[in-house]
CSV table of C-alpha atoms and ligand atoms in Angstrom, one decimal:
chain,number,residue,atom,x,y,z
U,1,MET,CA,34.8,77.5,53.4
U,2,THR,CA,36.2,79.9,50.8
U,3,SER,CA,39.7,79.6,49.4
U,4,LYS,CA,39.8,83.3,48.5
U,5,GLU,CA,39.0,86.3,50.7
U,6,VAL,CA,35.7,87.7,49.2
U,7,PRO,CA,35.6,91.1,48.1
U,8,TYR,CA,32.8,93.7,49.1
U,9,LYS,CA,31.4,93.7,45.7
U,10,ILE,CA,31.8,90.5,43.3
U,11,TYR,CA,31.2,91.7,39.9
U,12,LEU,CA,31.1,89.5,37.0
U,13,THR,CA,32.5,90.9,33.5
U,14,GLU,CA,30.3,91.7,30.6
U,15,ASN,CA,31.5,88.2,28.9
U,16,GLU,CA,30.4,86.3,32.0
U,17,MET,CA,26.9,87.8,32.0
U,18,PRO,CA,24.5,84.8,31.1
U,19,ARG,CA,23.7,84.6,27.5
U,20,GLN,CA,20.3,82.5,28.2
U,21,TRP,CA,17.3,82.9,30.5
U,22,TYR,CA,16.5,79.8,32.6
U,23,ASN,CA,13.0,78.5,32.4
U,24,LEU,CA,12.5,77.0,36.1
U,25,ARG,CA,9.2,75.1,35.0
U,26,ALA,CA,11.5,72.6,32.8
U,27,ASP,CA,12.8,71.2,36.0
U,28,MET,CA,9.7,71.0,37.8
U,29,LYS,CA,8.2,67.4,37.8
U,30,GLU,CA,4.7,68.8,38.6
U,31,LYS,CA,4.1,71.8,36.5
U,32,PRO,CA,2.0,74.9,37.7
U,33,ASP,CA,-1.9,74.2,36.7
U,34,PRO,CA,-2.4,75.8,33.3
U,35,MET,CA,-3.8,79.4,32.6
U,36,LEU,CA,-7.7,79.1,32.2
U,37,ASN,CA,-9.9,80.8,29.8
U,38,PRO,CA,-12.6,82.1,32.1
U,39,ALA,CA,-15.1,81.6,29.4
U,40,THR,CA,-14.7,78.0,28.8
U,41,GLY,CA,-12.7,76.7,31.7
U,42,LYS,CA,-10.3,75.2,29.3
U,43,PRO,CA,-6.9,75.8,29.4
U,44,ILE,CA,-5.9,79.0,27.6
U,45,THR,CA,-4.2,78.5,24.0
U,46,PHE,CA,-1.6,80.6,21.8
U,47,GLU,CA,-4.1,82.0,19.8
U,48,GLU,CA,-6.4,83.3,22.8
U,49,LEU,CA,-3.2,84.8,24.4
U,50,ARG,CA,-2.0,86.4,20.9
U,51,PRO,CA,-4.7,89.5,21.1
U,52,ILE,CA,-3.2,90.3,24.9
U,53,PHE,CA,0.3,89.4,24.6
U,54,CYS,CA,2.9,89.9,22.1
U,55,ASP,CA,3.7,86.8,20.4
U,56,GLU,CA,6.9,85.8,21.7
U,57,CYS,CA,5.9,86.5,25.2
U,58,ALA,CA,2.7,84.3,24.4
U,59,ALA,CA,4.8,81.3,23.6
U,60,GLN,CA,7.1,81.8,26.7
U,61,GLU,CA,4.5,82.2,28.5
U,62,LEU,CA,3.2,78.5,27.6
U,63,ASP,CA,6.5,77.1,27.2
U,64,HIS,CA,6.8,74.7,30.4
U,65,THR,CA,9.4,72.2,28.7
U,66,THR,CA,12.4,74.2,27.3
U,67,PRO,CA,14.9,74.8,30.1
U,68,TYR,CA,17.0,77.4,28.6
U,69,ILE,CA,16.0,80.4,26.1
U,70,ASP,CA,18.3,82.5,24.2
U,71,ILE,CA,18.7,86.1,25.1
U,72,PRO,CA,18.6,87.9,21.8
U,73,ALA,CA,21.7,90.2,21.0
U,74,GLU,CA,19.9,93.4,21.1
U,75,ILE,CA,18.6,92.5,24.7
U,76,VAL,CA,21.9,91.5,25.8
U,77,ASN,CA,23.4,94.8,24.4
U,78,PHE,CA,20.8,96.5,26.4
U,79,TYR,CA,21.4,94.7,29.7
U,80,ARG,CA,25.1,95.8,29.2
U,81,MET,CA,24.2,99.1,30.0
U,82,TYR,CA,23.6,98.3,33.6
U,83,ARG,CA,24.6,94.7,33.9
U,84,PRO,CA,25.9,92.6,35.6
U,85,SER,CA,24.8,93.9,38.6
U,86,PRO,CA,27.0,93.2,41.7
U,87,VAL,CA,26.8,90.8,44.4
U,88,VAL,CA,27.6,92.5,47.8
U,89,ARG,CA,29.1,91.0,50.7
U,90,ALA,CA,27.5,92.9,53.7
U,91,TYR,CA,30.6,93.2,56.0
U,92,CYS,CA,29.7,96.3,57.6
U,93,LEU,CA,26.2,95.0,58.5
U,94,GLU,CA,27.6,91.7,59.5
U,95,GLN,CA,30.0,93.5,62.1
U,96,ALA,CA,27.0,95.8,63.3
U,97,LEU,CA,24.9,92.9,64.1
U,98,GLY,CA,27.7,90.9,65.6
U,99,THR,CA,26.9,87.9,63.6
U,100,PRO,CA,28.6,85.0,62.3
U,101,ALA,CA,26.6,84.5,59.5
U,102,LYS,CA,27.9,85.7,55.9
U,103,ILE,CA,25.3,88.0,54.4
U,104,TYR,CA,25.2,88.6,50.5
U,105,TYR,CA,22.8,90.5,48.6
U,106,LYS,CA,22.3,90.8,44.9
U,107,TYR,CA,21.7,94.3,44.2
U,108,GLU,CA,19.3,95.5,41.4
U,109,GLY,CA,19.2,99.2,41.9
U,110,THR,CA,22.0,100.2,39.6
U,111,ASN,CA,19.8,101.6,36.7
U,112,THR,CA,17.9,104.7,36.3
U,113,SER,CA,14.3,103.0,36.8
U,114,GLY,CA,16.0,101.8,40.1
U,115,SER,CA,14.8,98.1,40.5
U,116,HIS,CA,15.0,94.7,38.6
U,117,LYS,CA,11.8,95.4,36.7
U,118,LEU,CA,14.0,96.7,33.8
U,119,ASN,CA,15.2,93.0,33.2
U,120,SER,CA,11.8,92.1,32.0
U,121,ALA,CA,10.8,95.5,30.5
U,122,ALA,CA,13.6,95.4,27.9
U,123,PRO,CA,12.5,91.9,26.3
U,124,GLN,CA,8.9,92.9,26.6
U,125,ALA,CA,9.3,95.9,24.8
U,126,TYR,CA,12.0,94.5,22.3
U,127,TYR,CA,9.8,91.4,21.1
U,128,ALA,CA,6.6,93.9,20.8
U,129,LYS,CA,8.7,96.1,18.4
U,130,GLN,CA,10.2,93.2,16.5
U,131,GLN,CA,6.4,92.1,16.0
U,132,GLY,CA,5.7,95.5,14.3
U,133,LEU,CA,3.2,96.3,17.0
U,134,LYS,CA,1.9,99.9,17.4
U,135,GLY,CA,1.8,100.3,20.9
U,136,LEU,CA,1.8,99.0,24.5
U,137,THR,CA,-0.2,99.5,27.7
U,138,THR,CA,0.4,98.7,31.4
U,139,GLU,CA,-0.2,99.5,34.9
U,140,THR,CA,2.1,100.6,37.4
U,141,GLY,CA,1.8,100.4,41.1
U,142,ALA,CA,4.6,102.2,43.2
U,143,GLY,CA,5.9,103.1,39.6
U,144,GLN,CA,9.1,101.1,39.3
U,145,TRP,CA,7.5,99.0,36.3
U,146,GLY,CA,6.0,101.9,34.8
U,147,THR,CA,9.3,103.8,34.8
U,148,ALA,CA,11.3,100.5,33.7
U,149,LEU,CA,9.1,100.0,30.7
U,150,SER,CA,9.2,103.6,29.7
U,151,MET,CA,12.7,103.3,29.6
U,152,ALA,CA,12.7,100.3,27.7
U,153,ALA,CA,9.7,101.4,25.4
U,154,ALA,CA,11.9,104.7,24.8
U,155,TYR,CA,15.1,102.6,23.9
U,156,PHE,CA,13.1,100.3,21.6
U,157,ASP,CA,10.7,103.1,19.9
U,158,ILE,CA,7.3,102.1,20.9
U,159,PRO,CA,4.7,104.3,22.3
U,160,LEU,CA,3.3,103.4,25.8
U,161,GLN,CA,0.4,104.2,28.0
U,162,VAL,CA,0.8,103.7,31.6
U,163,TYR,CA,-2.1,103.3,34.1
U,164,MET,CA,-0.8,104.2,37.5
U,165,VAL,CA,-2.5,103.6,40.6
U,166,LYS,CA,-4.2,106.7,41.8
U,167,VAL,CA,-2.6,106.8,45.4
U,168,SER,CA,0.9,106.1,44.0
U,169,ALA,CA,0.5,109.1,41.2
U,170,GLU,CA,-0.5,111.4,44.0
U,171,GLN,CA,2.3,110.3,46.2
U,172,LYS,CA,4.7,110.1,43.8
U,173,PRO,CA,4.7,113.0,41.1
U,174,HIS,CA,8.4,112.6,40.3
U,175,ARG,CA,7.9,109.1,39.3
U,176,LYS,CA,5.1,110.0,36.8
U,177,ALA,CA,7.4,112.7,35.7
U,178,VAL,CA,10.1,110.4,35.1
U,179,MET,CA,8.2,108.1,33.2
U,180,GLU,CA,6.9,111.2,30.9
U,181,THR,CA,10.2,112.4,30.3
U,182,PHE,CA,11.0,109.1,28.9
U,183,GLY,CA,8.0,109.5,26.6
U,184,ALA,CA,5.6,107.6,28.1
U,185,SER,CA,1.9,108.8,28.7
U,186,VAL,CA,0.6,108.3,32.3
U,187,ILE,CA,-3.1,108.1,33.5
U,188,SER,CA,-4.4,108.0,37.1
U,189,SER,CA,-6.3,104.8,37.7
U,190,PRO,CA,-9.1,104.4,38.3
U,191,SER,CA,-9.9,106.7,35.6
U,192,GLN,CA,-12.6,107.8,33.1
U,193,THR,CA,-11.0,106.5,30.1
U,194,THR,CA,-12.3,103.0,30.2
U,195,ALA,CA,-15.3,101.1,30.9
U,196,VAL,CA,-14.0,99.2,33.8
U,197,GLY,CA,-12.6,102.4,35.3
U,198,ARG,CA,-15.9,104.2,35.1
U,199,LYS,CA,-17.7,101.1,36.6
U,200,ILE,CA,-15.2,100.9,39.7
U,201,LEU,CA,-15.4,104.9,40.1
U,202,GLU,CA,-19.3,104.6,40.0
U,203,GLU,CA,-19.3,101.7,42.8
U,204,ASN,CA,-16.5,103.1,44.9
U,205,PRO,CA,-16.1,106.9,44.1
U,206,GLY,CA,-13.3,107.6,47.0
U,207,THR,CA,-11.1,104.6,45.8
U,208,THR,CA,-7.4,105.2,46.0
U,209,GLY,CA,-7.0,102.3,43.1
U,210,SER,CA,-5.2,99.1,43.2
U,211,LEU,CA,-3.0,97.4,40.9
U,212,GLY,CA,-5.8,94.7,39.9
U,213,CYS,CA,-8.0,97.7,38.7
U,214,ALA,CA,-4.9,99.5,36.7
U,215,ILE,CA,-4.4,96.3,35.1
U,216,SER,CA,-8.0,96.0,34.0
U,217,GLU,CA,-8.0,99.2,32.5
U,218,ALA,CA,-4.6,98.7,30.8
U,219,VAL,CA,-5.9,95.4,29.4
U,220,GLU,CA,-8.9,97.0,28.3
U,221,VAL,CA,-7.2,99.5,26.1
U,222,ALA,CA,-4.7,96.8,24.6
U,223,ALA,CA,-7.6,94.8,23.6
U,224,GLY,CA,-9.6,97.4,22.3
U,225,THR,CA,-6.8,99.1,20.4
U,226,GLU,CA,-5.6,97.6,17.0
U,227,GLY,CA,-1.9,96.9,17.0
U,228,TYR,CA,-1.8,97.3,20.9
U,229,ARG,CA,-0.7,94.9,23.3
U,230,TYR,CA,-0.4,94.5,27.2
U,231,VAL,CA,2.5,93.9,29.3
U,232,LEU,CA,2.8,93.1,32.7
U,233,GLY,CA,6.0,93.4,35.2
U,234,SER,CA,5.5,90.5,37.3
U,235,VAL,CA,3.5,87.4,38.1
U,236,LEU,CA,3.4,85.8,34.8
U,237,ASP,CA,5.7,82.8,33.8
U,238,HIS,CA,7.6,84.6,31.1
U,239,VAL,CA,8.3,87.5,33.3
U,240,VAL,CA,9.6,85.2,36.1
U,241,MET,CA,12.0,83.5,33.2
U,242,HIS,CA,13.3,87.0,32.3
U,243,GLN,CA,14.0,87.8,36.1
U,244,SER,CA,16.3,84.5,36.0
U,245,ILE,CA,19.1,86.6,35.1
U,246,ILE,CA,19.2,88.0,38.5
U,247,GLY,CA,19.8,84.4,39.8
U,248,LEU,CA,21.8,83.3,37.3
U,249,GLU,CA,24.4,86.1,37.8
U,250,ALA,CA,24.3,85.8,41.6
U,251,LYS,CA,25.4,82.2,41.2
U,252,ALA,CA,28.1,82.6,38.8
U,253,ALA,CA,29.3,85.3,41.2
U,254,LEU,CA,29.3,83.3,44.5
U,255,ASP,CA,30.6,80.1,42.6
U,256,LYS,CA,33.7,82.0,41.9
U,257,TYR,CA,34.3,82.0,45.5
U,258,GLY,CA,33.1,78.7,46.5
U,259,GLU,CA,30.0,80.3,48.4
U,260,TYR,CA,26.7,78.4,48.3
U,261,PRO,CA,23.8,80.0,50.2
U,262,ASP,CA,22.0,78.4,53.1
U,263,VAL,CA,19.2,80.6,53.4
U,264,ILE,CA,17.8,82.5,50.2
U,265,ILE,CA,15.5,85.3,50.8
U,266,GLY,CA,13.3,87.5,48.7
U,267,CYS,CA,10.4,89.6,49.2
U,268,ALA,CA,7.4,88.9,47.2
U,269,GLY,CA,4.7,91.2,45.7
U,270,GLY,CA,3.9,89.2,42.3
U,271,GLY,CA,7.0,86.8,42.8
U,272,SER,CA,9.1,87.9,40.0
U,273,ASN,CA,12.4,88.9,41.5
U,274,LEU,CA,12.0,86.0,44.1
U,275,GLY,CA,11.4,83.7,41.1
U,276,GLY,CA,14.4,85.0,39.4
U,277,LEU,CA,16.6,85.0,42.6
U,278,ILE,CA,16.0,81.7,43.4
U,279,ALA,CA,15.8,80.0,39.9
U,280,PRO,CA,19.3,78.3,39.9
U,281,TYR,CA,19.2,77.5,43.4
U,282,MET,CA,15.4,76.0,43.1
U,283,ARG,CA,17.0,74.0,40.3
U,284,ASP,CA,19.5,72.3,42.4
U,285,LYS,CA,16.8,71.6,44.9
U,286,LEU,CA,14.4,70.2,42.3
U,287,GLN,CA,17.2,67.9,41.0
U,288,GLY,CA,18.0,66.8,44.5
U,289,LYS,CA,21.7,68.3,44.3
U,290,ALA,CA,21.2,70.9,47.2
U,291,SER,CA,18.7,72.0,49.8
U,292,PRO,CA,18.7,75.8,50.7
U,293,HIS,CA,16.1,77.1,52.7
U,294,PHE,CA,14.0,79.6,50.5
U,295,ILE,CA,12.0,82.2,52.2
U,296,ALA,CA,9.4,84.6,50.5
U,297,VAL,CA,8.7,87.7,52.5
U,298,GLU,CA,5.7,89.5,52.2
U,299,PRO,CA,4.0,92.4,54.1
U,300,MET,CA,1.3,91.3,56.8
U,301,SER,CA,-1.3,93.6,55.4
U,302,CYS,CA,-1.3,92.0,52.0
U,303,PRO,CA,-0.4,88.3,53.0
U,304,SER,CA,-1.0,86.4,49.7
U,305,LEU,CA,1.3,83.5,50.3
U,306,SER,CA,0.9,83.1,54.2
U,307,ARG,CA,-2.8,83.6,54.4
U,308,GLY,CA,-4.3,83.3,50.9
U,309,LYS,CA,-6.1,80.5,49.2
U,310,TYR,CA,-4.7,78.4,46.7
U,311,ALA,CA,-7.3,78.8,44.0
U,312,TYR,CA,-8.1,79.9,40.6
U,313,ASP,CA,-8.4,83.5,40.4
U,314,PHE,CA,-8.6,86.6,38.0
U,315,GLY,CA,-5.3,88.7,38.0
U,316,ASP,CA,-7.1,91.8,38.1
U,317,THR,CA,-10.0,93.6,39.9
U,318,GLY,CA,-12.2,93.9,36.5
U,319,CYS,CA,-12.2,90.3,36.1
U,320,ILE,CA,-10.9,90.1,32.4
U,321,THR,CA,-7.7,88.3,32.5
U,322,PRO,CA,-7.2,84.6,32.1
U,323,LEU,CA,-7.6,82.8,35.2
U,324,MET,CA,-4.3,81.3,37.0
U,325,ARG,CA,-4.0,79.0,39.8
U,326,MET,CA,-2.2,80.8,42.7
U,327,TYR,CA,-2.1,81.8,46.2
U,328,THR,CA,-4.7,84.8,46.1
U,329,LEU,CA,-6.4,87.0,48.5
U,330,GLY,CA,-9.2,87.4,46.0
U,331,ALA,CA,-9.0,89.8,43.2
U,332,HIS,CA,-11.4,92.2,44.9
U,333,PHE,CA,-8.9,92.4,47.9
U,334,ILE,CA,-7.7,96.3,48.1
U,335,PRO,CA,-5.0,96.6,50.8
U,336,SER,CA,-5.5,99.4,53.5
U,337,PRO,CA,-4.4,102.6,52.3
U,338,ASN,CA,-2.0,102.9,55.2
U,339,HIS,CA,0.2,100.5,53.6
U,340,ALA,CA,2.8,102.3,52.3
U,341,GLY,CA,5.6,99.5,51.6
U,342,GLY,CA,4.7,98.3,48.2
U,343,LEU,CA,4.0,94.6,47.4
U,344,ARG,CA,0.3,95.5,47.2
U,345,TYR,CA,-0.9,92.6,44.8
U,346,HIS,CA,-3.7,90.1,45.6
U,347,GLY,CA,-2.1,87.2,43.7
U,348,MET,CA,1.2,85.4,43.4
U,349,SER,CA,3.2,83.7,40.6
U,350,PRO,CA,1.8,80.7,39.5
U,351,ILE,CA,5.1,79.2,39.7
U,352,ILE,CA,6.0,80.5,43.2
U,353,SER,CA,2.7,79.3,44.3
U,354,LYS,CA,3.1,75.9,42.9
U,355,LEU,CA,6.7,75.4,44.7
U,356,TYR,CA,5.3,76.9,47.8
U,357,HIS,CA,2.3,74.6,47.7
U,358,ASP,CA,4.6,71.5,47.0
U,359,GLY,CA,7.0,72.4,49.7
U,360,PHE,CA,10.3,73.2,47.5
U,361,LEU,CA,9.7,76.8,48.6
U,362,ASP,CA,10.1,76.4,52.6
U,363,GLU,CA,8.8,79.6,54.0
U,364,ALA,CA,6.3,82.4,53.5
U,365,ARG,CA,6.7,85.0,56.2
U,366,GLY,CA,4.7,88.2,56.8
U,367,VAL,CA,6.1,91.2,58.2
U,368,GLU,CA,5.2,94.4,59.8
U,369,GLN,CA,5.8,97.8,58.0
U,370,THR,CA,7.0,99.6,60.8
U,371,LYS,CA,9.4,96.8,61.4
U,372,VAL,CA,10.4,96.9,57.8
U,373,PHE,CA,11.4,100.6,57.9
U,374,ASP,CA,13.2,99.9,61.2
U,375,ALA,CA,15.3,97.3,59.2
U,376,ALA,CA,15.9,99.7,56.4
U,377,LYS,CA,17.3,102.3,58.6
U,378,VAL,CA,19.8,99.8,59.9
U,379,PHE,CA,20.6,98.7,56.3
U,380,ILE,CA,20.7,102.5,55.5
U,381,LYS,CA,23.4,103.0,58.5
U,382,HIS,CA,25.7,100.3,57.7
U,383,GLU,CA,25.6,99.7,54.1
U,384,GLY,CA,24.8,103.0,52.8
U,385,ILE,CA,22.0,102.2,50.4
U,386,LEU,CA,18.3,103.6,50.6
U,387,PRO,CA,16.5,100.7,49.9
U,388,ALA,CA,13.0,100.5,48.2
U,389,PRO,CA,10.4,99.3,51.0
U,390,GLU,CA,9.8,96.4,48.8
U,391,SER,CA,13.4,95.5,49.1
U,392,ALA,CA,13.5,96.3,52.8
U,393,HIS,CA,11.1,93.3,53.5
U,394,ALA,CA,13.8,91.1,52.5
U,395,ILE,CA,16.3,93.0,54.4
U,396,LYS,CA,14.1,92.5,57.7
U,397,VAL,CA,14.2,88.7,57.5
U,398,ALA,CA,17.9,88.7,56.4
U,399,ILE,CA,18.8,90.6,59.6
U,400,ASP,CA,16.3,88.4,61.6
U,401,GLU,CA,18.1,85.1,60.2
U,402,ALA,CA,21.5,86.7,60.8
U,403,LEU,CA,20.4,87.4,64.4
U,404,LYS,CA,19.3,83.7,64.9
U,405,CYS,CA,22.9,82.9,64.1
U,406,LYS,CA,24.1,85.2,66.5
U,407,GLU,CA,22.2,83.2,69.3
U,408,THR,CA,22.9,79.8,67.8
U,409,GLY,CA,26.6,80.4,66.6
U,410,GLU,CA,25.8,79.1,63.3
U,411,GLU,CA,27.8,80.6,60.3
U,412,LYS,CA,25.1,80.5,57.9
U,413,THR,CA,25.5,81.9,54.3
U,414,ILE,CA,22.6,84.2,53.7
U,415,LEU,CA,21.7,85.5,50.2
U,416,PHE,CA,19.0,88.1,49.6
U,417,GLY,CA,17.3,90.0,46.9
U,418,LEU,CA,18.1,93.9,47.0
U,419,THR,CA,15.5,94.7,44.5
U,420,GLY,CA,15.7,98.5,44.3
U,421,THR,CA,16.2,102.0,45.8
U,422,GLY,CA,13.7,103.9,47.4
U,423,PHE,CA,14.4,107.6,46.5
U,424,PHE,CA,10.8,107.9,45.3
U,425,ASP,CA,9.5,106.5,48.5
U,426,MET,CA,10.3,109.3,50.8
U,427,THR,CA,6.7,110.0,51.7
U,428,ALA,CA,7.0,106.6,53.3
U,429,TYR,CA,10.1,107.1,54.9
U,430,MET,CA,8.9,110.5,56.2
U,431,LYS,CA,5.9,108.9,57.8
U,432,HIS,CA,8.5,106.5,59.6
U,433,ASN,CA,10.7,109.4,60.3
U,434,SER,CA,8.0,111.2,62.0
U,435,GLY,CA,6.4,108.3,64.0
U,436,GLU,CA,3.2,108.5,61.8
U,437,MET,CA,3.7,105.1,60.4
U,438,SER,CA,1.1,102.2,61.7
U,439,ASP,CA,0.5,98.6,61.0
U,440,TYR,CA,-2.5,97.1,59.6
U,441,ILE,CA,-3.1,93.3,59.7
U,442,PRO,CA,-6.3,92.3,58.1
U,443,THR,CA,-8.6,89.9,60.5
U,444,ASP,CA,-10.1,86.6,59.1
U,445,ALA,CA,-13.2,88.3,58.4
U,446,ASP,CA,-11.5,91.0,56.3
U,447,LEU,CA,-9.9,88.1,54.2
U,448,GLU,CA,-13.1,86.3,53.9
U,449,LYS,CA,-14.7,89.2,52.0
U,450,GLY,CA,-12.1,88.6,49.1
U,451,PHE,CA,-12.2,84.9,49.2
U,452,SER,CA,-16.3,84.9,49.0
U,453,LYS,CA,-15.7,86.4,45.5
U,454,LEU,CA,-13.3,83.9,44.3
U,455,PRO,CA,-14.5,82.7,40.6
U,456,LYS,CA,-16.4,79.5,40.2
U,457,VAL,CA,-14.9,77.4,37.5
U,458,PRO,CA,-17.2,74.3,36.6
U,459,GLY,CA,-15.7,70.9,37.5
U,460,ILE,CA,-12.4,72.6,39.0
U,461,GLN,CA,-13.5,75.3,41.4
U,462,GLU,CA,-17.2,74.9,42.6
P,501,LIG,C1,8.1,95.5,41.9
P,501,LIG,C2,9.1,95.5,43.0
P,501,LIG,C3,9.1,94.4,43.7
P,501,LIG,C4,8.1,93.3,43.8
P,501,LIG,O1,7.7,92.6,42.7
P,501,LIG,P1,7.9,91.2,42.3
P,501,LIG,O2,7.5,90.6,41.3
P,501,LIG,O3,7.4,90.4,43.5
P,501,LIG,O4,9.5,91.2,42.4
P,501,LIG,C5,9.9,94.3,44.6
P,501,LIG,N1,11.0,95.2,44.9
P,501,LIG,C6,10.9,96.3,43.9
P,501,LIG,C7,12.1,97.2,44.1
P,501,LIG,C8,10.1,96.3,42.9
P,501,LIG,O5,10.3,97.7,42.3
């Protein structure tokens, strides 16, 4: 029951924007399993993380106890250029579906990079600059992370090398151009510029690349170049924490109208937007104050949570990162090249994985890409926003949930994350428009290949 009529868009003022990130781990009674050093099988230390990540990010990565962490003023000011982002009541979509459900979405596409990734790119570039580092390397798949980091690196004035998954670089030349325009140097991965890239090309010359492989190259360059560090746009605990700004804003906006979601839906690639969106609501659940139903949506072609194994695995194909316990398809899993809809990563945030394993994250749902694009078009027609294919996974499930309410007559309140825009995904939309898009669902035998190469960790994972 709401006392005031909810407007189409709920904006917070700049003053109402959160000044602290929320660290979900602090409220988890059982913490995610520690990151391990693959050489020793022992939990990784701050000193071991320092050569890879900048100091502040390494400290945040290992901090399982501080619930709220101040957002430095410089980052608050950067956020002010495009935040707070709106929560939108999808009145038009509700009407078109004829559902009694209330549908809200938190829209993260209101910045030039077009997605939520800028929320973590800004602190990562800022902390690196503060530390006096000379440059950053990263990988990018669909290109949103590379673009976001290019923007942040330009603003905080630090050089950046981006390893871009080859198939994406070919499909999205304009993405590459945007990054270069912001001053980043962009290399197609796998490349001849690294040992791991040369090895992967030798073993598999026709490869279209993968995120895992691009990560290996970026890590190799960062580890081998003085004053350079590697930055990652998802999966890691500190990235999930930076993304809590999404959920904190959403909750503050909905609280103004006395709204509390019954169902919260996010797409899950590496788990960062989902972790960020659900963070304050998950806090309520962990503290026994409320019990919203959380749904992680992933592509059926890359079903890390719904069909993966909860195991220690590398974050990259080259097997050089620390080991993380997560739901994974295996670091060697490469999704089918017909997969157009993003969310191609083999693993999943250790926080999200732990919450799913322990039943706090209620459900992981796989969806087929043709159905995802069908849903995107319903959304385009009624809400007037061209969504990123990743975001459309959440749209698909939000529509399905709203249609269920139509059958049962339940007036549920649904909140989903609209993580970004799809202007650079027109190749995928064109495929769908012309009816050429197909679905691919890996068989158990396909997945077994990835599982069979999971690393052995003495005493932990034989
Ligand atoms: C990267 C990306 C995702 C998936 O990444 P997560 O870490 O799972 O959030 C989802 N939507 C958009 C628009 C993205 O750019």
